[in-house]
CSV table of C-alpha atoms in Angstrom, one decimal:
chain,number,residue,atom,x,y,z
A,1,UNK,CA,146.7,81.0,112.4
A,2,UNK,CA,146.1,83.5,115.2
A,3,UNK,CA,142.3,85.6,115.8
A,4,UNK,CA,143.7,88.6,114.1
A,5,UNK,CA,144.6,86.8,110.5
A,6,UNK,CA,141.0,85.6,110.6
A,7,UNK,CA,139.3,88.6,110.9
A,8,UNK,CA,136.8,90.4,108.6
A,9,UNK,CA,139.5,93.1,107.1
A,10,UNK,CA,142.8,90.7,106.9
A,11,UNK,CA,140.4,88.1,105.0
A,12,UNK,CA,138.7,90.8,102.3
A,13,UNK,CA,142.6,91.8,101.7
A,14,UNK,CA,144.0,88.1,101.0
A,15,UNK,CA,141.0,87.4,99.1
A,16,UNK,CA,142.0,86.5,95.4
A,17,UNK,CA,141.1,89.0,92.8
A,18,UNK,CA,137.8,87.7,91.6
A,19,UNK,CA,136.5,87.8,95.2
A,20,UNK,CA,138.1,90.9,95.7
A,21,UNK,CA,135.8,92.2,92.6
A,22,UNK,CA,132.4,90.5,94.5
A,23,UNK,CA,133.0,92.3,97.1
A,24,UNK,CA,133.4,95.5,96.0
A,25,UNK,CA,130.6,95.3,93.1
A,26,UNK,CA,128.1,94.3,96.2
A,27,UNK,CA,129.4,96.6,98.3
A,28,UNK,CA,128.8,99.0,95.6
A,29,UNK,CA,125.3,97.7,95.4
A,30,UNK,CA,125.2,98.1,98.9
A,31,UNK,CA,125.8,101.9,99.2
A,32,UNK,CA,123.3,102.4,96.4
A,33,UNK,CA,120.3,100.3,97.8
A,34,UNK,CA,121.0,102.0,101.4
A,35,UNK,CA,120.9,105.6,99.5
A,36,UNK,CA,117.5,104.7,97.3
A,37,UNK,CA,116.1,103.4,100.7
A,38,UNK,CA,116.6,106.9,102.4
A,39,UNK,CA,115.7,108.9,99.1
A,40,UNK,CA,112.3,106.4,99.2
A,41,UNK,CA,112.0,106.9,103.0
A,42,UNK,CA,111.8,110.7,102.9
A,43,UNK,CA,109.9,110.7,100.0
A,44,UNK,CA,107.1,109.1,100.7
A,45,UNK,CA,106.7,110.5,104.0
A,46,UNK,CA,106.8,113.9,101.8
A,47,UNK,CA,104.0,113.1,99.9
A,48,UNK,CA,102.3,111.8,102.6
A,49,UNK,CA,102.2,115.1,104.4
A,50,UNK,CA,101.8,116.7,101.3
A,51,UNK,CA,98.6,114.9,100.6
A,52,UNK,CA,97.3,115.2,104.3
A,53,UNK,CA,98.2,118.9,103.9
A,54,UNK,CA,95.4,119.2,101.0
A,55,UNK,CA,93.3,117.0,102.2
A,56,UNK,CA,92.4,119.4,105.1
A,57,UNK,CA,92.3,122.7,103.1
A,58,UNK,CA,90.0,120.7,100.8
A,59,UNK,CA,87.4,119.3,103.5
A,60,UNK,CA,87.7,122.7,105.1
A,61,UNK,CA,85.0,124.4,102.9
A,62,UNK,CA,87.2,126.3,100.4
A,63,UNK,CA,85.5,126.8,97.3
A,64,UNK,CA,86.8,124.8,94.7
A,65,UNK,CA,87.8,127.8,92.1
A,66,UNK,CA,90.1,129.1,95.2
A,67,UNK,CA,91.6,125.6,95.4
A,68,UNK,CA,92.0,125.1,91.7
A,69,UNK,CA,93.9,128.7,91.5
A,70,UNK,CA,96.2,128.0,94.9
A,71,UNK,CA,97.4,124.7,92.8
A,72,UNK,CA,98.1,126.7,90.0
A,73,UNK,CA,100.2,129.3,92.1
A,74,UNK,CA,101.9,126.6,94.1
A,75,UNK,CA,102.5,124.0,91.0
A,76,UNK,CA,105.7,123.0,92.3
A,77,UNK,CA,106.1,122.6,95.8
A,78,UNK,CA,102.5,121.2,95.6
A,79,UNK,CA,102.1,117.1,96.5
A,80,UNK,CA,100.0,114.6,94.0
A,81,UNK,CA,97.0,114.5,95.4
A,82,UNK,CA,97.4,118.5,94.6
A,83,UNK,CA,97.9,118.0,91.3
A,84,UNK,CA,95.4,115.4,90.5
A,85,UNK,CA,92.5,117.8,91.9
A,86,UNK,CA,94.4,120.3,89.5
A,87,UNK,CA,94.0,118.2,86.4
A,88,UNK,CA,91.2,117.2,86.8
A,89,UNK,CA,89.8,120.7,87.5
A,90,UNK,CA,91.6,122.1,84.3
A,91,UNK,CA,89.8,119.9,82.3
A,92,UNK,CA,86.6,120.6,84.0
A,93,UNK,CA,87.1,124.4,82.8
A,94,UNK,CA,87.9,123.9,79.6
A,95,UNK,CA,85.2,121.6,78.8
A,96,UNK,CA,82.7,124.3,80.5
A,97,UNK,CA,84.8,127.2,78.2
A,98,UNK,CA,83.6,125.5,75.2
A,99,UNK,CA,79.9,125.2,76.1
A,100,UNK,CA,79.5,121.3,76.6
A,101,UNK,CA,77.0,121.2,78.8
A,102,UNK,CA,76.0,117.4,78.6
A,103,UNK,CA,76.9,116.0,82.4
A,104,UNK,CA,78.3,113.0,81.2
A,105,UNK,CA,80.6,114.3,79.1
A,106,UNK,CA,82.2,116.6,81.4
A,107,UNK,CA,82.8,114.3,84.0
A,108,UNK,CA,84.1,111.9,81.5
A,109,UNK,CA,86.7,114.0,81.0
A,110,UNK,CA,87.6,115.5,84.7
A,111,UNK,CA,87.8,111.5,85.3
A,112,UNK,CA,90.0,110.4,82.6
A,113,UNK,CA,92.6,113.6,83.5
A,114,UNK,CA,92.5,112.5,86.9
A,115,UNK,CA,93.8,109.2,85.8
A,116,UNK,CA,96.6,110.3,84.0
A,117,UNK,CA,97.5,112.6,86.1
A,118,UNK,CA,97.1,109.2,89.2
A,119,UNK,CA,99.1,106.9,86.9
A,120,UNK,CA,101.9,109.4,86.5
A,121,UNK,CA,102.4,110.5,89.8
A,122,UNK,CA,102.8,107.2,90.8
A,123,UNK,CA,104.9,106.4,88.7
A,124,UNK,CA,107.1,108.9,90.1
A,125,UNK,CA,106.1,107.3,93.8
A,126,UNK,CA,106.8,104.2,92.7
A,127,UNK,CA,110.9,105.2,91.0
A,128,UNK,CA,113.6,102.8,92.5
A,129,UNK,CA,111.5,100.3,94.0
A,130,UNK,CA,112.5,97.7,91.0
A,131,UNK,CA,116.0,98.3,92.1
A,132,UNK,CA,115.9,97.5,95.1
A,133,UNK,CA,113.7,94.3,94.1
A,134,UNK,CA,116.9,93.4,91.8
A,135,UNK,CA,119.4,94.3,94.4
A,136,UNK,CA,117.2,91.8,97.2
A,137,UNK,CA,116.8,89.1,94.8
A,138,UNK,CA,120.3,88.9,92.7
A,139,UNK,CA,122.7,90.1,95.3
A,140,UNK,CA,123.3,87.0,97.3
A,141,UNK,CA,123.8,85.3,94.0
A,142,UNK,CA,126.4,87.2,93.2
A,143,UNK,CA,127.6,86.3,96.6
A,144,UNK,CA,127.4,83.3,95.9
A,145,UNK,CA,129.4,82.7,93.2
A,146,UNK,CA,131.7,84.8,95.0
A,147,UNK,CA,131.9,82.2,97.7
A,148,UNK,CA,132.1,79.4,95.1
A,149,UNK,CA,134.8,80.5,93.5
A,150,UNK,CA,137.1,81.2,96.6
A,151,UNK,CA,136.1,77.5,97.6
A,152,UNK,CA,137.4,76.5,93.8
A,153,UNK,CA,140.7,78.2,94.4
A,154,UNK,CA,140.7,77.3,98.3
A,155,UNK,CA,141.0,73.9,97.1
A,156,UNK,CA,143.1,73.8,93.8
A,157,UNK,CA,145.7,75.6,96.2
A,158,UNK,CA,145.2,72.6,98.7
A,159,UNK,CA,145.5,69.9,95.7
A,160,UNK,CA,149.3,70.6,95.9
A,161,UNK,CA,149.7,70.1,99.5
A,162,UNK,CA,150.8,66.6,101.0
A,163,UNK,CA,148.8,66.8,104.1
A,164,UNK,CA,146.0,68.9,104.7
A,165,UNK,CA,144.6,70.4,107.7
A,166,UNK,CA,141.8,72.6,109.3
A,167,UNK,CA,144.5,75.5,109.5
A,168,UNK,CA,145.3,75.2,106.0
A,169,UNK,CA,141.5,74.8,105.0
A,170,UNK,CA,140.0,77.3,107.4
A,171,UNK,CA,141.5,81.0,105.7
A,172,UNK,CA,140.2,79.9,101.8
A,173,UNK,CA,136.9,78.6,103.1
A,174,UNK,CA,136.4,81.8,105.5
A,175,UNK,CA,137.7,83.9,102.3
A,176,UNK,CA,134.9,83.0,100.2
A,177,UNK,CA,132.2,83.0,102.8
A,178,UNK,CA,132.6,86.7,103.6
A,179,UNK,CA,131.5,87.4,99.9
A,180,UNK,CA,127.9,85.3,100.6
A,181,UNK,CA,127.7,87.8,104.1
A,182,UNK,CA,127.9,90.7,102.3
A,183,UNK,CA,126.0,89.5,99.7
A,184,UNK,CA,123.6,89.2,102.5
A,185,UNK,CA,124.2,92.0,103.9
A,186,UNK,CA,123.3,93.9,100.5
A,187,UNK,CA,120.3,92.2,99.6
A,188,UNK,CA,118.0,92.0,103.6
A,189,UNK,CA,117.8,95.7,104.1
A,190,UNK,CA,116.6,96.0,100.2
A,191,UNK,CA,114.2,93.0,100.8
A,192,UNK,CA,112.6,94.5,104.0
A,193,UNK,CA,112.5,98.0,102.3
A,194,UNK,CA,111.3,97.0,99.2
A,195,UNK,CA,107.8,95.5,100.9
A,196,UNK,CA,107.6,98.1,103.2
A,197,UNK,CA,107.4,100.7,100.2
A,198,UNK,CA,105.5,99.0,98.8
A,199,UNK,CA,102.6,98.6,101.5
A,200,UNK,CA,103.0,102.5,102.3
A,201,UNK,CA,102.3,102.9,98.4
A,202,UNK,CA,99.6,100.8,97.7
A,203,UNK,CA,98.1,103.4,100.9
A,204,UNK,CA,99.0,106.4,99.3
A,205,UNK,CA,96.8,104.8,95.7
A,206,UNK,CA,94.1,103.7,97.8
A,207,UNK,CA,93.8,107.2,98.9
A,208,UNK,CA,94.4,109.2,95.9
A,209,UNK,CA,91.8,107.1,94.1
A,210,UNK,CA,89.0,107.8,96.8
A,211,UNK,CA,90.0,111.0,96.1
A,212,UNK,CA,89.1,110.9,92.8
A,213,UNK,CA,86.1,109.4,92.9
A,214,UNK,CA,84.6,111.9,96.0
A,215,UNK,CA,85.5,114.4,94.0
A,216,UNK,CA,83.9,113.2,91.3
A,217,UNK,CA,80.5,113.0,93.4
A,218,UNK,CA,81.2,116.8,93.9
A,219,UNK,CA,81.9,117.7,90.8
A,220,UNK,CA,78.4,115.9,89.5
A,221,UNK,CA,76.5,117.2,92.7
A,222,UNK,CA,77.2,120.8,91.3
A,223,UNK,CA,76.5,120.1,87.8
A,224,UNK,CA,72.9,118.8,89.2
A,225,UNK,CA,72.2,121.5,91.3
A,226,UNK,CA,73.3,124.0,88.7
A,227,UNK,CA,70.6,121.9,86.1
A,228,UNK,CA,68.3,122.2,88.2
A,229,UNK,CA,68.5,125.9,88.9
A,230,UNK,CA,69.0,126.2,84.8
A,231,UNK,CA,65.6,124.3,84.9
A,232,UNK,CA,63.9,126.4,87.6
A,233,UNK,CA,64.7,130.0,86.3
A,234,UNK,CA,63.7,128.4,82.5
A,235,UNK,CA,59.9,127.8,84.2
């Protein structure tokens, strides 16, 4: 056996047909992992902008009624921190359009909109990340079995042979150990993608929610002060 009838293409080629099918499911799993972790990549740094983007406008003094109608306008291309203010606002207004006045109630409800409208944008933020948690933990199983099962056939082929040697051993064993690589192969980059998602998200949550609850303070700063000015022009 020469180099070249030992290399990665000449053994994925002689392979027998189960490993043959391994290799290409994981390498099909492979292509799809790499694809979710690019789709992931840019969209989180998307929101992230997004959310920063907002942020600003929303520290910068803008009153809140300009803000609630620029979110209405820009629905679409707007990022979740966006659209929580905006749920949270819209429930706000309707509340006030139907005269409840009582504090607690009002902010009851701006609070539990902003909450749904939190748990389903990240749900959305949070799409694909169980894939790629299956793909890190079952690919090099599959692998695996791969590799057993060339070993099983490396050997059943050697049963028949009268003398046996590391030439004649060496091609089945390497065979089914390229179908653990790969599985490998498939299941790090998913692994080291999966927690490092998963740290940017729990950010992204930790920031949405202090979000929530600072605009929450605003929102029941300005129902005081518009009690108390109720209370004043009443004297």
């Amino acid at each position: 056996m020469n180099s070249q009838d030992l290399s990665i293409v000449h053994l994925v080629l002689h392979a027998s047909l189960v490993v043959q099918l391994v290799m290409a499911l994981l390498a099909g799993i492979s292509i799809a992992s790499w694809t979710a972790i690019f789709r992931k990549l840019f969209s989180i740094k998307r929101v992230k902008a997004l959310n920063e983007e907002f942020e600003r406008e929303f520290w910068s003094g803008t009153s809140l009624n300009d803000l609630f109608a620029a979110a209405a306008q820009n629905a679409r291309q707007s990022g979740p921190m966006e659209r929580i203010f905006a749920s949270g606002m819209r429930e706000f207004q309707k509340l006030r359009e139907r005269r409840i006045s009582d504090a607690g109630t009002l902010m009851d409800g701006a609070r539990r909109a902003m909450r749904a409208s939190f748990q389903r944008e990240m749900d959305v933020i949070e799409s694909n990340l169980s894939f790629l948690a299956s793909v890190g933990s079952v690919s090099p199983y599959v692998g695996l079995f791969g590799t057993v099962w060339g070993i099983m056939g490396a050997f059943s082929g050697l049963a028949a042979l009268q003398q046996v040697t590391l030439a004649t051993v060496a091609p089945g064993i390497a065979e089914a150990l390229v179908s653990t690589a790969i599985g490998l192969f498939s299941a790090i980059p998913a692994v080291v993608a999966y927690n490092r998602f998963a740290r940017d998200i729990d950010r992204v949550a930790i920031h949405q929610e202090t979000f929530i609850e600072e605009f929450s303070n605003i929102l029941q700063r300005n129902l005081g002060a518009q009690a108390a000015q109720a209370s004043a022009s009443g004297r």
